[in-house]
Structure formats: structure tokens, C-alpha cells
PDB file of C-alpha atoms and ligand atoms in Angstrom:
ATOM      1  CA  MET A 285      -3.723 -21.797 -29.468  1.00 69.00           C
ATOM      2  CA  ASN A 286      -5.895 -20.492 -32.301  1.00 72.00           C
ATOM      3  CA  ASP A 287      -8.719 -22.934 -32.925  1.00 68.00           C
ATOM      4  CA  ALA A 288      -9.147 -25.075 -36.035  1.00 58.00           C
ATOM      5  CA  PHE A 289     -10.584 -22.059 -37.905  1.00 59.00           C
ATOM      6  CA  GLY A 290      -7.563 -19.896 -37.063  1.00 66.00           C
ATOM      7  CA  LEU A 291      -9.548 -17.791 -34.586  1.00 83.00           C
ATOM      8  CA  PRO A 292      -7.986 -16.701 -31.295  1.00 94.00           C
ATOM      9  CA  GLN A 293      -9.196 -18.505 -28.203  1.00 96.00           C
ATOM     10  CA  SER A 294      -7.338 -16.302 -25.731  1.00 98.00           C
ATOM     11  CA  VAL A 295      -7.076 -12.514 -25.870  1.00 98.00           C
ATOM     12  CA  LEU A 296      -5.131  -9.955 -23.837  1.00 98.00           C
ATOM     13  CA  VAL A 297      -6.186  -6.304 -24.025  1.00 98.00           C
ATOM     14  CA  LEU A 298      -3.671  -3.673 -22.887  1.00 98.00           C
ATOM     15  CA  GLY A 299      -5.912  -0.724 -22.044  1.00 98.00           C
ATOM     16  CA  GLY A 300      -8.632  -3.099 -20.942  1.00 98.00           C
ATOM     17  CA  SER A 301     -11.276  -0.460 -20.234  1.00 98.00           C
ATOM     18  CA  SER A 302     -11.042   1.071 -23.723  1.00 98.00           C
ATOM     19  CA  GLU A 303     -14.398   1.297 -25.476  1.00 98.00           C
ATOM     20  CA  ILE A 304     -12.910   0.233 -28.804  1.00 98.00           C
ATOM     21  CA  GLY A 305     -10.975  -2.526 -27.032  1.00 98.00           C
ATOM     22  CA  ARG A 306     -14.151  -3.743 -25.390  1.00 98.00           C
ATOM     23  CA  ALA A 307     -16.026  -3.825 -28.718  1.00 98.00           C
ATOM     24  CA  ILE A 308     -13.242  -5.875 -30.312  1.00 98.00           C
ATOM     25  CA  ALA A 309     -13.041  -8.246 -27.339  1.00 98.00           C
ATOM     26  CA  ILE A 310     -16.812  -8.798 -27.467  1.00 98.00           C
ATOM     27  CA  GLN A 311     -16.767  -9.612 -31.180  1.00 98.00           C
ATOM     28  CA  LEU A 312     -13.862 -12.010 -30.625  1.00 98.00           C
ATOM     29  CA  VAL A 313     -15.837 -13.728 -27.857  1.00 98.00           C
ATOM     30  CA  GLU A 314     -18.823 -13.993 -30.181  1.00 96.00           C
ATOM     31  CA  ARG A 315     -16.459 -15.770 -32.612  1.00 94.00           C
ATOM     32  CA  ARG A 316     -15.448 -18.209 -29.856  1.00 85.00           C
ATOM     33  CA  ALA A 317     -12.603 -16.603 -27.883  1.00 96.00           C
ATOM     34  CA  ARG A 318     -13.014 -18.176 -24.446  1.00 96.00           C
ATOM     35  CA  LEU A 319     -10.430 -16.361 -22.294  1.00 98.00           C
ATOM     36  CA  VAL A 320     -10.136 -12.560 -22.154  1.00 98.00           C
ATOM     37  CA  ILE A 321      -7.584 -10.818 -19.943  1.00 98.00           C
ATOM     38  CA  LEU A 322      -8.176  -7.098 -19.487  1.00 98.00           C
ATOM     39  CA  ALA A 323      -5.020  -5.272 -18.371  1.00 98.00           C
ATOM     40  CA  GLY A 324      -5.374  -1.698 -17.214  1.00 98.00           C
ATOM     41  CA  ARG A 325      -5.621   0.734 -14.384  1.00 98.00           C
ATOM     42  CA  GLU A 326      -7.803  -0.749 -11.699  1.00 96.00           C
ATOM     43  CA  GLY A 327     -11.181   0.890 -11.194  1.00 97.00           C
ATOM     44  CA  PRO A 328     -14.832   0.853 -12.219  1.00 97.00           C
ATOM     45  CA  GLY A 329     -13.972   1.187 -15.924  1.00 97.00           C
ATOM     46  CA  LEU A 330     -11.969  -2.026 -15.954  1.00 98.00           C
ATOM     47  CA  GLU A 331     -14.639  -3.861 -13.963  1.00 98.00           C
ATOM     48  CA  ALA A 332     -17.399  -2.610 -16.287  1.00 98.00           C
ATOM     49  CA  ALA A 333     -15.447  -3.876 -19.292  1.00 98.00           C
ATOM     50  CA  ALA A 334     -15.001  -7.263 -17.603  1.00 98.00           C
ATOM     51  CA  THR A 335     -18.737  -7.467 -16.925  1.00 98.00           C
ATOM     52  CA  ALA A 336     -19.546  -6.621 -20.555  1.00 98.00           C
ATOM     53  CA  VAL A 337     -17.121  -9.205 -21.956  1.00 98.00           C
ATOM     54  CA  ARG A 338     -18.431 -11.819 -19.525  1.00 98.00           C
ATOM     55  CA  GLY A 339     -21.947 -10.938 -20.648  1.00 98.00           C
ATOM     56  CA  ALA A 340     -20.912 -11.629 -24.244  1.00 97.00           C
ATOM     57  CA  GLY A 341     -20.263 -15.233 -23.224  1.00 97.00           C
ATOM     58  CA  ALA A 342     -16.546 -15.489 -22.441  1.00 98.00           C
ATOM     59  CA  ALA A 343     -15.827 -18.607 -20.396  1.00 97.00           C
ATOM     60  CA  GLU A 344     -13.186 -16.769 -18.367  1.00 98.00           C
ATOM     61  CA  VAL A 345     -12.465 -13.068 -17.906  1.00 98.00           C
ATOM     62  CA  ALA A 346      -9.560 -11.855 -15.794  1.00 98.00           C
ATOM     63  CA  THR A 347      -8.386  -8.350 -14.942  1.00 98.00           C
ATOM     64  CA  VAL A 348      -4.730  -7.473 -14.447  1.00 96.00           C
ATOM     65  CA  ALA A 349      -3.347  -4.240 -12.968  1.00 96.00           C
ATOM     66  CA  TRP A 350      -1.236  -2.576 -15.650  1.00 98.00           C
ATOM     67  CA  ASP A 351      -0.123   1.018 -16.164  1.00 98.00           C
ATOM     68  CA  ALA A 352       1.269   1.991 -19.555  1.00 98.00           C
ATOM     69  CA  THR A 353       3.594   4.550 -17.973  1.00 98.00           C
ATOM     70  CA  ASP A 354       5.325   1.941 -15.784  1.00 97.00           C
ATOM     71  CA  VAL A 355       7.808   1.290 -18.572  1.00 96.00           C
ATOM     72  CA  ALA A 356      10.311  -0.496 -16.357  1.00 95.00           C
ATOM     73  CA  GLY A 357       7.623  -2.878 -15.113  1.00 95.00           C
ATOM     74  CA  HIS A 358       6.275  -4.154 -18.437  1.00 96.00           C
ATOM     75  CA  THR A 359       8.504  -7.203 -18.817  1.00 96.00           C
ATOM     76  CA  ARG A 360       7.752  -8.410 -15.306  1.00 96.00           C
ATOM     77  CA  ALA A 361       4.012  -7.730 -15.605  1.00 96.00           C
ATOM     78  CA  LEU A 362       3.704  -9.498 -18.940  1.00 97.00           C
ATOM     79  CA  GLU A 363       5.797 -12.463 -17.823  1.00 97.00           C
ATOM     80  CA  ALA A 364       3.459 -12.846 -14.854  1.00 97.00           C
ATOM     81  CA  THR A 365       0.413 -12.625 -17.143  1.00 97.00           C
ATOM     82  CA  TRP A 366       1.776 -15.344 -19.407  1.00 98.00           C
ATOM     83  CA  ALA A 367       2.769 -17.535 -16.452  1.00 97.00           C
ATOM     84  CA  ARG A 368      -0.793 -17.365 -15.149  1.00 97.00           C
ATOM     85  CA  HIS A 369      -2.836 -17.323 -18.367  1.00 97.00           C
ATOM     86  CA  GLY A 370      -0.610 -18.268 -21.305  1.00 97.00           C
ATOM     87  CA  PRO A 371      -0.499 -19.195 -24.101  1.00 97.00           C
ATOM     88  CA  ILE A 372      -2.253 -16.078 -25.431  1.00 98.00           C
ATOM     89  CA  ASP A 373      -3.310 -15.993 -29.074  1.00 97.00           C
ATOM     90  CA  LEU A 374      -4.058 -12.328 -29.616  1.00 98.00           C
ATOM     91  CA  VAL A 375      -2.825  -9.184 -27.874  1.00 98.00           C
ATOM     92  CA  LEU A 376      -4.687  -5.940 -28.510  1.00 98.00           C
ATOM     93  CA  VAL A 377      -3.006  -2.654 -27.615  1.00 98.00           C
ATOM     94  CA  ALA A 378      -5.820  -0.170 -26.964  1.00 98.00           C
ATOM     95  CA  VAL A 379      -4.212   2.222 -24.507  1.00 98.00           C
ATOM     96  CA  GLY A 380      -4.236   5.929 -25.256  1.00 98.00           C
ATOM     97  CA  VAL A 381      -5.094   9.449 -24.161  1.00 98.00           C
ATOM     98  CA  LEU A 382      -6.020  12.360 -26.395  1.00 98.00           C
ATOM     99  CA  GLY A 383      -5.035  15.239 -24.133  1.00 96.00           C
ATOM    100  CA  ASP A 384      -5.941  18.902 -24.458  1.00 96.00           C
ATOM    101  CA  GLN A 385      -3.673  20.236 -27.194  1.00 96.00           C
ATOM    102  CA  GLU A 386      -3.937  23.880 -26.119  1.00 95.00           C
ATOM    103  CA  ARG A 387      -2.870  23.040 -22.588  1.00 97.00           C
ATOM    104  CA  LEU A 388      -0.212  20.547 -23.668  1.00 98.00           C
ATOM    105  CA  GLU A 389       1.533  23.129 -25.855  1.00 97.00           C
ATOM    106  CA  HIS A 390       2.378  25.114 -22.718  1.00 97.00           C
ATOM    107  CA  ASP A 391       2.881  22.227 -20.276  1.00 98.00           C
ATOM    108  CA  PRO A 392       5.909  20.198 -21.341  1.00 98.00           C
ATOM    109  CA  ALA A 393       5.569  17.697 -18.485  1.00 98.00           C
ATOM    110  CA  ALA A 394       1.931  16.980 -19.378  1.00 98.00           C
ATOM    111  CA  ALA A 395       2.870  16.633 -23.050  1.00 98.00           C
ATOM    112  CA  ALA A 396       5.615  14.169 -22.103  1.00 98.00           C
ATOM    113  CA  ALA A 397       3.075  12.167 -20.090  1.00 98.00           C
ATOM    114  CA  VAL A 398       0.837  11.861 -23.183  1.00 98.00           C
ATOM    115  CA  LEU A 399       3.815  10.752 -25.266  1.00 98.00           C
ATOM    116  CA  THR A 400       4.715   8.146 -22.642  1.00 98.00           C
ATOM    117  CA  THR A 401       1.166   6.791 -22.391  1.00 98.00           C
ATOM    118  CA  ASN A 402       0.649   6.635 -26.156  1.00 98.00           C
ATOM    119  CA  PHE A 403       4.102   5.792 -27.462  1.00 98.00           C
ATOM    120  CA  THR A 404       6.955   5.001 -25.063  1.00 98.00           C
ATOM    121  CA  GLY A 405       4.853   2.826 -22.760  1.00 98.00           C
ATOM    122  CA  PRO A 406       3.073   0.789 -25.453  1.00 98.00           C
ATOM    123  CA  ALA A 407       6.313   0.444 -27.444  1.00 98.00           C
ATOM    124  CA  ALA A 408       8.130  -1.027 -24.449  1.00 98.00           C
ATOM    125  CA  ALA A 409       5.178  -3.303 -23.701  1.00 98.00           C
ATOM    126  CA  LEU A 410       5.097  -4.437 -27.335  1.00 98.00           C
ATOM    127  CA  LEU A 411       8.704  -5.615 -27.110  1.00 98.00           C
ATOM    128  CA  ALA A 412       7.835  -7.682 -24.044  1.00 97.00           C
ATOM    129  CA  VAL A 413       4.698  -9.027 -25.760  1.00 98.00           C
ATOM    130  CA  ALA A 414       6.679  -9.921 -28.898  1.00 98.00           C
ATOM    131  CA  ASP A 415       9.154 -11.927 -26.816  1.00 97.00           C
ATOM    132  CA  GLN A 416       6.340 -13.898 -25.191  1.00 98.00           C
ATOM    133  CA  LEU A 417       4.642 -14.614 -28.525  1.00 98.00           C
ATOM    134  CA  ARG A 418       7.931 -15.574 -30.214  1.00 98.00           C
ATOM    135  CA  ALA A 419       8.583 -18.019 -27.359  1.00 97.00           C
ATOM    136  CA  GLN A 420       5.182 -19.671 -27.810  1.00 97.00           C
ATOM    137  CA  GLY A 421       5.763 -19.767 -31.598  1.00 96.00           C
ATOM    138  CA  GLN A 422       2.556 -18.079 -32.713  1.00 96.00           C
ATOM    139  CA  GLY A 423       0.258 -15.181 -32.042  1.00 97.00           C
ATOM    140  CA  THR A 424      -1.221 -11.952 -33.335  1.00 97.00           C
ATOM    141  CA  ILE A 425      -0.692  -8.408 -32.110  1.00 98.00           C
ATOM    142  CA  VAL A 426      -3.269  -5.762 -32.985  1.00 98.00           C
ATOM    143  CA  VAL A 427      -2.316  -2.148 -32.298  1.00 98.00           C
ATOM    144  CA  LEU A 428      -4.738   0.778 -32.350  1.00 98.00           C
ATOM    145  CA  SER A 429      -2.815   3.497 -34.127  1.00 98.00           C
ATOM    146  CA  SER A 430      -4.721   6.425 -35.688  1.00 98.00           C
ATOM    147  CA  VAL A 431      -5.049   8.422 -38.869  1.00 97.00           C
ATOM    148  CA  ALA A 432      -3.850  11.293 -36.658  1.00 96.00           C
ATOM    149  CA  GLY A 433      -0.376   9.801 -36.982  1.00 97.00           C
ATOM    150  CA  GLU A 434      -0.518   9.391 -40.740  1.00 97.00           C
ATOM    151  CA  ARG A 435      -0.023  13.095 -41.246  1.00 96.00           C
ATOM    152  CA  VAL A 436       0.318  15.064 -38.042  1.00 96.00           C
ATOM    153  CA  ARG A 437      -1.893  18.128 -37.859  1.00 94.00           C
ATOM    154  CA  ARG A 438      -1.246  21.410 -36.105  1.00 94.00           C
ATOM    155  CA  SER A 439      -4.482  21.070 -34.124  1.00 92.00           C
ATOM    156  CA  ASN A 440      -3.436  17.901 -32.250  1.00 95.00           C
ATOM    157  CA  PHE A 441       0.255  17.426 -32.878  1.00 97.00           C
ATOM    158  CA  VAL A 442       1.090  16.041 -29.435  1.00 98.00           C
ATOM    159  CA  TYR A 443      -1.390  13.163 -29.779  1.00 98.00           C
ATOM    160  CA  GLY A 444      -0.730  12.857 -33.522  1.00 98.00           C
ATOM    161  CA  SER A 445       3.023  12.615 -33.116  1.00 98.00           C
ATOM    162  CA  SER A 446       2.632   9.960 -30.406  1.00 98.00           C
ATOM    163  CA  LYS A 447       0.564   7.892 -32.838  1.00 98.00           C
ATOM    164  CA  ALA A 448       3.028   8.546 -35.673  1.00 98.00           C
ATOM    165  CA  GLY A 449       5.791   7.222 -33.432  1.00 98.00           C
ATOM    166  CA  LEU A 450       3.792   4.180 -32.382  1.00 98.00           C
ATOM    167  CA  ASP A 451       2.741   3.436 -35.958  1.00 98.00           C
ATOM    168  CA  GLY A 452       6.322   3.628 -37.238  1.00 98.00           C
ATOM    169  CA  PHE A 453       7.538   1.475 -34.357  1.00 98.00           C
ATOM    170  CA  CYS A 454       4.895  -1.124 -35.181  1.00 98.00           C
ATOM    171  CA  GLN A 455       5.794  -1.165 -38.882  1.00 98.00           C
ATOM    172  CA  GLY A 456       9.372  -1.988 -37.901  1.00 98.00           C
ATOM    173  CA  LEU A 457       8.351  -4.533 -35.286  1.00 98.00           C
ATOM    174  CA  ALA A 458       6.027  -6.239 -37.782  1.00 98.00           C
ATOM    175  CA  ASP A 459       8.980  -6.624 -40.150  1.00 98.00           C
ATOM    176  CA  ALA A 460      11.183  -7.889 -37.322  1.00 98.00           C
ATOM    177  CA  LEU A 461       8.560 -10.541 -36.538  1.00 98.00           C
ATOM    178  CA  ALA A 462       8.292 -11.803 -40.134  1.00 97.00           C
ATOM    179  CA  GLY A 463       8.871 -15.541 -40.239  1.00 96.00           C
ATOM    180  CA  SER A 464       8.493 -15.961 -36.477  1.00 97.00           C
ATOM    181  CA  GLY A 465       4.871 -17.111 -36.575  1.00 96.00           C
ATOM    182  CA  VAL A 466       3.851 -13.837 -34.943  1.00 98.00           C
ATOM    183  CA  ARG A 467       1.872 -11.255 -36.910  1.00 97.00           C
ATOM    184  CA  LEU A 468       1.408  -7.590 -36.062  1.00 98.00           C
ATOM    185  CA  VAL A 469      -1.572  -5.724 -37.474  1.00 98.00           C
ATOM    186  CA  ILE A 470      -1.854  -1.930 -37.375  1.00 98.00           C
ATOM    187  CA  VAL A 471      -5.324  -0.386 -37.132  1.00 98.00           C
ATOM    188  CA  ARG A 472      -5.777   3.237 -38.242  1.00 98.00           C
ATOM    189  CA  PRO A 473      -9.231   4.466 -37.252  1.00 98.00           C
ATOM    190  CA  GLY A 474     -10.480   7.947 -37.976  1.00 97.00           C
ATOM    191  CA  PHE A 475     -12.917   9.601 -35.563  1.00 97.00           C
ATOM    192  CA  VAL A 476     -14.564   6.986 -33.333  1.00 98.00           C
ATOM    193  CA  ARG A 477     -17.411   7.988 -31.011  1.00 97.00           C
ATOM    194  CA  THR A 478     -16.073   6.974 -27.592  1.00 97.00           C
ATOM    195  CA  ARG A 479     -15.444   8.775 -24.304  1.00 97.00           C
ATOM    196  CA  MET A 480     -12.078   9.840 -25.777  1.00 97.00           C
ATOM    197  CA  THR A 481     -13.852  12.025 -28.341  1.00 96.00           C
ATOM    198  CA  ALA A 482     -16.897  12.937 -26.216  1.00 95.00           C
ATOM    199  CA  GLY A 483     -17.735  16.624 -26.569  1.00 92.00           C
ATOM    200  CA  LEU A 484     -15.635  17.103 -29.703  1.00 93.00           C
ATOM    201  CA  PRO A 485     -17.297  18.173 -32.929  1.00 88.00           C
ATOM    202  CA  GLY A 486     -17.862  15.068 -35.044  1.00 81.00           C
ATOM    203  CA  ALA A 487     -15.549  14.530 -38.003  1.00 84.00           C
ATOM    204  CA  PRO A 488     -16.470  13.247 -41.477  1.00 85.00           C
ATOM    205  CA  LEU A 489     -16.655   9.449 -41.686  1.00 93.00           C
ATOM    206  CA  SER A 490     -17.112   9.049 -37.898  1.00 95.00           C
ATOM    207  CA  VAL A 491     -17.833   5.506 -36.731  1.00 97.00           C
ATOM    208  CA  GLU A 492     -18.951   3.638 -33.613  1.00 97.00           C
ATOM    209  CA  PRO A 493     -16.577   1.273 -31.745  1.00 98.00           C
ATOM    210  CA  ALA A 494     -18.503  -1.735 -33.099  1.00 98.00           C
ATOM    211  CA  ALA A 495     -17.608  -0.686 -36.649  1.00 98.00           C
ATOM    212  CA  VAL A 496     -13.928  -0.695 -35.716  1.00 98.00           C
ATOM    213  CA  ALA A 497     -14.347  -4.167 -34.241  1.00 98.00           C
ATOM    214  CA  THR A 498     -16.063  -5.463 -37.374  1.00 97.00           C
ATOM    215  CA  ALA A 499     -13.294  -4.035 -39.565  1.00 97.00           C
ATOM    216  CA  VAL A 500     -10.607  -5.538 -37.331  1.00 97.00           C
ATOM    217  CA  LEU A 501     -12.137  -9.012 -37.439  1.00 96.00           C
ATOM    218  CA  ARG A 502     -12.522  -8.771 -41.207  1.00 96.00           C
ATOM    219  CA  GLY A 503      -8.920  -7.578 -41.538  1.00 95.00           C
ATOM    220  CA  LEU A 504      -7.634 -10.388 -39.342  1.00 95.00           C
ATOM    221  CA  ALA A 505      -9.422 -12.921 -41.530  1.00 93.00           C
ATOM    222  CA  SER A 506      -8.038 -11.402 -44.741  1.00 94.00           C
ATOM    223  CA  GLY A 507      -4.450 -11.168 -43.505  1.00 93.00           C
ATOM    224  CA  ALA A 508      -4.265  -7.385 -43.994  1.00 95.00           C
ATOM    225  CA  PRO A 509      -1.197  -5.825 -42.320  1.00 97.00           C
ATOM    226  CA  VAL A 510      -2.919  -2.424 -41.960  1.00 98.00           C
ATOM    227  CA  ILE A 511      -6.622  -1.823 -41.359  1.00 98.00           C
ATOM    228  CA  TRP A 512      -8.158   1.612 -42.023  1.00 98.00           C
ATOM    229  CA  VAL A 513     -11.520   2.360 -40.424  1.00 98.00           C
ATOM    230  CA  PRO A 514     -13.558   3.250 -42.335  1.00 97.00           C
ATOM    231  CA  GLY A 515     -11.767   1.912 -45.407  1.00 96.00           C
ATOM    232  CA  ALA A 516     -12.387   5.128 -47.371  1.00 95.00           C
ATOM    233  CA  LEU A 517      -9.810   6.899 -45.195  1.00 96.00           C
ATOM    234  CA  ARG A 518      -7.052   4.964 -46.889  1.00 95.00           C
ATOM    235  CA  ALA A 519      -7.710   6.695 -50.211  1.00 94.00           C
ATOM    236  CA  ALA A 520      -8.300  10.027 -48.481  1.00 94.00           C
ATOM    237  CA  PHE A 521      -4.878   9.865 -46.867  1.00 93.00           C
ATOM    238  CA  VAL A 522      -3.135   9.012 -50.118  1.00 93.00           C
ATOM    239  CA  VAL A 523      -4.189  12.514 -51.114  1.00 93.00           C
ATOM    240  CA  LEU A 524      -3.770  14.231 -47.728  1.00 94.00           C
ATOM    241  CA  ARG A 525      -0.284  12.800 -47.247  1.00 92.00           C
ATOM    242  CA  HIS A 526       0.907  14.503 -50.431  1.00 94.00           C
ATOM    243  CA  LEU A 527      -0.758  17.891 -50.056  1.00 94.00           C
ATOM    244  CA  PRO A 528       1.746  20.733 -49.937  1.00 93.00           C
ATOM    245  CA  ARG A 529       2.180  21.939 -46.356  1.00 92.00           C
ATOM    246  CA  ARG A 530       0.872  25.404 -47.073  1.00 92.00           C
ATOM    247  CA  VAL A 531      -2.378  23.799 -48.270  1.00 90.00           C
ATOM    248  CA  PHE A 532      -2.527  21.105 -45.558  1.00 91.00           C
ATOM    249  CA  ARG A 533      -2.126  23.814 -42.922  1.00 90.00           C
ATOM    250  CA  LEU A 534      -5.279  25.533 -44.120  1.00 88.00           C
ATOM    251  CA  LEU A 535      -7.510  22.467 -43.709  1.00 87.00           C
ATOM    252  CA  PRO A 536     -10.017  22.636 -40.842  1.00 79.00           C
ATOM    253  CA  GLY A 537      -9.340  20.590 -37.676  1.00 74.00           C
TER     254      GLY A 537
HETATM  255  N1  NAP B 123     -11.772   7.348 -30.279  1.00 87.09           N
HETATM  256  C1  NAP B 123     -11.138   7.681 -31.406  1.00 87.09           C
HETATM  257  O1  NAP B 123     -11.610   8.544 -32.190  1.00 87.09           O
HETATM  258  C2  NAP B 123      -9.863   6.977 -31.795  1.00 87.09           C
HETATM  259  C3  NAP B 123      -9.413   7.120 -33.117  1.00 87.09           C
HETATM  260  C4  NAP B 123      -8.228   6.499 -33.506  1.00 87.09           C
HETATM  261  C5  NAP B 123      -7.508   5.763 -32.583  1.00 87.09           C
HETATM  262  N2  NAP B 123      -7.963   5.661 -31.300  1.00 87.09           N
HETATM  263  C6  NAP B 123      -7.154   4.900 -30.371  1.00 87.09           C
HETATM  264  O2  NAP B 123      -7.869   3.769 -29.946  1.00 87.09           O
HETATM  265  C7  NAP B 123      -7.442   3.395 -28.623  1.00 87.09           C
HETATM  266  C8  NAP B 123      -8.648   3.234 -27.719  1.00 87.09           C
HETATM  267  O3  NAP B 123      -9.314   4.488 -27.613  1.00 87.09           O
HETATM  268  P1  NAP B 123     -10.863   4.595 -27.207  1.00 87.09           P
HETATM  269  O4  NAP B 123     -11.493   5.484 -28.197  1.00 87.09           O
HETATM  270  O5  NAP B 123     -11.413   3.253 -26.938  1.00 87.09           O
HETATM  271  O6  NAP B 123     -10.766   5.479 -25.871  1.00 87.09           O
HETATM  272  P2  NAP B 123     -10.926   5.068 -24.339  1.00 87.09           P
HETATM  273  O7  NAP B 123     -12.190   4.342 -24.123  1.00 87.09           O
HETATM  274  O8  NAP B 123     -10.692   6.336 -23.599  1.00 87.09           O
HETATM  275  O9  NAP B 123      -9.734   4.064 -24.095  1.00 87.09           O
HETATM  276  C9  NAP B 123      -8.428   4.474 -23.763  1.00 87.09           C
HETATM  277  C10 NAP B 123      -7.829   3.443 -22.844  1.00 87.09           C
HETATM  278  O10 NAP B 123      -6.503   3.826 -22.470  1.00 87.09           O
HETATM  279  C11 NAP B 123      -6.391   3.550 -21.077  1.00 87.09           C
HETATM  280  N3  NAP B 123      -5.295   4.277 -20.456  1.00 87.09           N
HETATM  281  C12 NAP B 123      -5.041   5.607 -20.480  1.00 87.09           C
HETATM  282  N4  NAP B 123      -3.924   5.865 -19.789  1.00 87.09           N
HETATM  283  C13 NAP B 123      -3.468   4.667 -19.323  1.00 87.09           C
HETATM  284  C14 NAP B 123      -2.353   4.265 -18.537  1.00 87.09           C
HETATM  285  N5  NAP B 123      -1.436   5.150 -18.087  1.00 87.09           N
HETATM  286  N6  NAP B 123      -2.175   2.949 -18.261  1.00 87.09           N
HETATM  287  C15 NAP B 123      -3.082   2.037 -18.693  1.00 87.09           C
HETATM  288  N7  NAP B 123      -4.163   2.355 -19.438  1.00 87.09           N
HETATM  289  C16 NAP B 123      -4.357   3.658 -19.734  1.00 87.09           C
HETATM  290  C17 NAP B 123      -7.717   3.940 -20.507  1.00 87.09           C
HETATM  291  O11 NAP B 123      -7.820   3.419 -19.195  1.00 87.09           O
HETATM  292  P3  NAP B 123      -8.532   4.206 -17.983  1.00 87.09           P
HETATM  293  O12 NAP B 123      -9.952   3.687 -17.954  1.00 87.09           O
HETATM  294  O13 NAP B 123      -7.745   3.780 -16.775  1.00 87.09           O
HETATM  295  O14 NAP B 123      -8.449   5.671 -18.264  1.00 87.09           O
HETATM  296  C18 NAP B 123      -8.613   3.266 -21.535  1.00 87.09           C
HETATM  297  O15 NAP B 123      -8.706   1.905 -21.264  1.00 87.09           O
HETATM  298  C19 NAP B 123      -6.462   4.492 -28.183  1.00 87.09           C
HETATM  299  O16 NAP B 123      -5.144   4.072 -28.453  1.00 87.09           O
HETATM  300  C20 NAP B 123      -6.808   5.640 -29.101  1.00 87.09           C
HETATM  301  O17 NAP B 123      -5.706   6.524 -29.268  1.00 87.09           O
HETATM  302  C21 NAP B 123      -9.129   6.234 -30.896  1.00 87.09           C
END
């Protein structure tokens, strides 16, 4: 259960080795979360994240094997997680792959794999998560969407469309959860300097993972349904969303 200050005491991260996910988990631990469950593909990345979260002072850190593309297995995996660790106050969905757009445009199977990892898999998992949280009567879901889904660009339309799909799905799920005691918060970061963007030319208004975490914790406290990081991107996308296509198409990146 959330503590007396409304802060989560138990946190599940789907995509447990994510750098942004790790930064958020650490800041939640610093605000007194005591149990963190990192669900992801087993390997050194997941173990390193567990070590970092433990180092931040979590009383208990567990890792759970979870693959976003195992769509048929999500209900069983999440039921098992709740049976072992529940109740869980906050679930963060941090799974995602960027992919190489140029290659993906000519490799339909690889493009489908990106769409499954970023959209179909998380969407199915979110339904299973929502059922668990509804059953316990309270909880918060935080989903890392992206500005890339706000208006899909030619330069990364496979990734962007997967985020557009996930974002739309989450808007609907948030409405479906209204009145249930369960809240879903969508996070739309711009360019964040993590291994996902390593080697890419930096974009305007780039931020570090810690800045995303700070914005998420502030947004959770304020009750915001959508969190833009940095906040200036919200205004920027009011304009970008309405640009005529022939103009939008000419923008760099
Ligand atoms: N970095 C940015 O600029 C940016 C901007 C906006 C939104 N986002 C979103 O923020 C989230 C976190 O990204 P990040 O920047 O922290 O990148 P990251 O460190 O690369 O994290 C991505 C996570 O997804 C996991 N993952 C990939 N495929 C998976 C699968 N099939 N099953 C389970 N887990 C899988 C990775 O696990 P492995 O260690 O097993 O690969 C990793 O934990 C993503 O949803 C991303 O789209 C990022």
C-alpha cells in the first residue's frame, strides 16, 4: 500500500534494465519505496540495475524473468509476480527498442518485432497489470511513451508509430480505469541520453535519465495524467502537431 504520504512502497518495473527505469526506481527508493521488482530479460543489465537500486537503499530488490514479446505469457507471469510480491503500488512500463529505421523499412519481420516489443507486448502486459491493480483496489501505472508518437516522423516511423499506438492505448486504458482506484500516467520524454540513443546526434532539449525521473515524481505528486519531459515540449508539440504535412516533412530529423 502507498504510505501515509501517498508514496509507493512497492514498485514493479517492466523493462527492469532500462536506464530511465532505473533512474525512476532510484528516486522512488530515495522517497521511501522499500520493495523494487525488476522484470526483464535475464542478464548482466538486469543484475546491474538491481545492484544500483539496492545501492540506493531499497530494503528488497527482486528480479523476474520477463520478455515483452511473450504476449501469451504475460497474464501468467504477472499473476506469479503478484502472488510472490503483491500488493504492488506502482508499475512502471519502461520496455522499448529504437531499431534502425533504414533497415526496418526493408525488413518487415524486424519491423514487426519492434512493434511487438514496443506496443503489442506492453499493451497486453498492461491489461494484465490493470486486472491485478483493480483487484487490489489501488495502484499507479506509469508508461514511458515518447514525443516520437505524438506526431510520427518519416525518419523513425516504425518506432514512432509503436509509441503512437501505445500512447493511444494508454489514454483509453486510463479512461477505462477511472473510478477504480487505479491511475495511469503517460510520460512523453523527448531525447534522453541513454544507451538507446547512444551514437545519435543530440536533439534540442535533450535530458539525462535523472531529469525524467524528477519530472515523473513531480508529476505523480501533482496528479498530472500526462508528463512531458522537458515540459517545454508540450508547447512545442501544440505547434508541431498542427503544422501542414508539407511543412512538417521538411523539418530535420
Ligand atoms: N532514450 C530516449 O531518448 C527515450 C525517449 C522517449 C521515450 N523513451 C522510452 O523510454 C523507455 C526506456 O528507454 P531507455 O532510454 O531507458 O532505454 P534502455 O536503457 O535501452 O531501456 C530499454 C529497456 O527495454 C528492454 N527490452 C527491450 N526488449 C525487450 C524485451 N523483448 N523484453 C523485455 N525487455 C526488453 C531492455 O532490456 P534489455 O537490457 O534486455 O535489452 C531495457 O530494459 C523505452 O520505452 C523508450 O522507448 C526513451
